[in-house]
PDB file of C-alpha atoms in Angstrom:
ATOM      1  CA  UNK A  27    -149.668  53.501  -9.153  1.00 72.00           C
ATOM      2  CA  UNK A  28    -149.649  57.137 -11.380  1.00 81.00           C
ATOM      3  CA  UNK A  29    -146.722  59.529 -10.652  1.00 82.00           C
ATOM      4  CA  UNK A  30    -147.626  63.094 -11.994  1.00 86.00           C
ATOM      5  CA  UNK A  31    -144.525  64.936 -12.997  1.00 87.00           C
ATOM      6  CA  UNK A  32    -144.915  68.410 -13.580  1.00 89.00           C
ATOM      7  CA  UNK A  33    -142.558  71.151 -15.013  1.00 90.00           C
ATOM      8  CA  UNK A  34    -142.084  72.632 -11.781  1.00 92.00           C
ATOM      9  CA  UNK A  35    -140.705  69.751  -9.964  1.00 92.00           C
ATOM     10  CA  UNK A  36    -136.646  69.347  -9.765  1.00 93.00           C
ATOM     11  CA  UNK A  37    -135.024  66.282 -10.353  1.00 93.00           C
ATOM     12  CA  UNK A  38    -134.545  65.828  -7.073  1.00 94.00           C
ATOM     13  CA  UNK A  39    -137.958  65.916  -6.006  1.00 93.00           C
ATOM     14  CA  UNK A  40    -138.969  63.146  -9.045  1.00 91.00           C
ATOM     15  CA  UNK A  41    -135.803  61.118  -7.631  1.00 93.00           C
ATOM     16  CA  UNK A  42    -137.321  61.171  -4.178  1.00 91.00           C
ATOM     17  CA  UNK A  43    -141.077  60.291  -5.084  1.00 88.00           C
ATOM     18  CA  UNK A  44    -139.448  57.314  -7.405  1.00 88.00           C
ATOM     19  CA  UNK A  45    -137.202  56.163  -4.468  1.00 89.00           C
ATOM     20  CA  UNK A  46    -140.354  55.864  -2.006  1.00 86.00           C
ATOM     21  CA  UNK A  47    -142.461  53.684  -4.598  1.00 83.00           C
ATOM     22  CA  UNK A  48    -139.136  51.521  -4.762  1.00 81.00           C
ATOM     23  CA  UNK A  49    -139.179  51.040  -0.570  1.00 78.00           C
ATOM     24  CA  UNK A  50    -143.220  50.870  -0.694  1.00 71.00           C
ATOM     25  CA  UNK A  51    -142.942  47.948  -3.119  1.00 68.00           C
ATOM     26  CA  UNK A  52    -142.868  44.547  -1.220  1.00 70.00           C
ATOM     27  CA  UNK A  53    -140.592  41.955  -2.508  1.00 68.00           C
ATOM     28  CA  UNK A  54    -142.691  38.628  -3.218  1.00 73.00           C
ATOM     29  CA  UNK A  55    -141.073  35.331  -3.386  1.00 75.00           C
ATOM     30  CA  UNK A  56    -141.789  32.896  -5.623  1.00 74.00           C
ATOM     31  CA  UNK A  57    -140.868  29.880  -3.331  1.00 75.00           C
ATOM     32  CA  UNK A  58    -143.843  28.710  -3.253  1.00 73.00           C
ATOM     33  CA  UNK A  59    -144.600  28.084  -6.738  1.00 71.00           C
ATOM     34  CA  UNK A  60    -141.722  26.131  -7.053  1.00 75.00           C
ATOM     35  CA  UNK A  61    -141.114  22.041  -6.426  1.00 70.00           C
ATOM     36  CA  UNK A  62    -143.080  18.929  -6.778  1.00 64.00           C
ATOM     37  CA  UNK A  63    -146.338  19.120  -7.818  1.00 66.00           C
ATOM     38  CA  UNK A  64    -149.099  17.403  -5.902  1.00 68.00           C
ATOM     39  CA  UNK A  65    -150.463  15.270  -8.013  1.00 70.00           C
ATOM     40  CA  UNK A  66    -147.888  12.263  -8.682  1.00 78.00           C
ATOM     41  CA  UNK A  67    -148.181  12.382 -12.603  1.00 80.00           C
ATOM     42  CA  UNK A  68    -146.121  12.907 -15.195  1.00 84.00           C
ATOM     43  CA  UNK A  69    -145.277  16.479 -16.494  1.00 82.00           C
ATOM     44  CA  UNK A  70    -146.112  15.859 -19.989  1.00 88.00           C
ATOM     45  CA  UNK A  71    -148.764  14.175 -19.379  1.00 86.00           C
ATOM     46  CA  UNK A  72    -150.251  16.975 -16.917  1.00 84.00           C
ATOM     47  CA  UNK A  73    -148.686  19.399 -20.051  1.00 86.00           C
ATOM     48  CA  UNK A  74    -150.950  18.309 -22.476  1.00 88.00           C
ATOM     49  CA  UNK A  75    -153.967  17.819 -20.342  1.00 85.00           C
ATOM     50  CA  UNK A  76    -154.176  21.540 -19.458  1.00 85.00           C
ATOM     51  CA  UNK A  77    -153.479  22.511 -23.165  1.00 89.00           C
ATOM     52  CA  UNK A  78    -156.295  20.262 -24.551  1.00 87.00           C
ATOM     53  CA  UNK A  79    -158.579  21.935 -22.253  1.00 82.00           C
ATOM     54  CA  UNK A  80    -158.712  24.835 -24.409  1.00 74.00           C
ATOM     55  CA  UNK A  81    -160.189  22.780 -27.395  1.00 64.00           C
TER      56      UNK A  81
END
């Protein structure tokens, strides 16, 4: 999102338009992403599989 500040605004106004894109913005957790993966294989092994892919 683009906040315009102009010359004419007080501080108080720019305070107020950055405190409602603070309350707009939704918190998203990162639970999910987290744990064991589903595939039962080894980390490294899974590591170096992705990385080769690139090759």
């Amino acid at each position: 999102m683009t906040v315009i500040i102009t010359k004419k605004q007080s501080k108080k106004e720019i305070q107020e338009t950055l405190n409602k894109l603070i309350q707009k913005r939704e918190s998203k957790g990162l639970r999910k992403h987290f744990g064991l993966s589903e595939k039962n294989i080894d980390a490294l092994d899974f590591q170096k599989e992705v990385r080769n892919e690139w090759d």
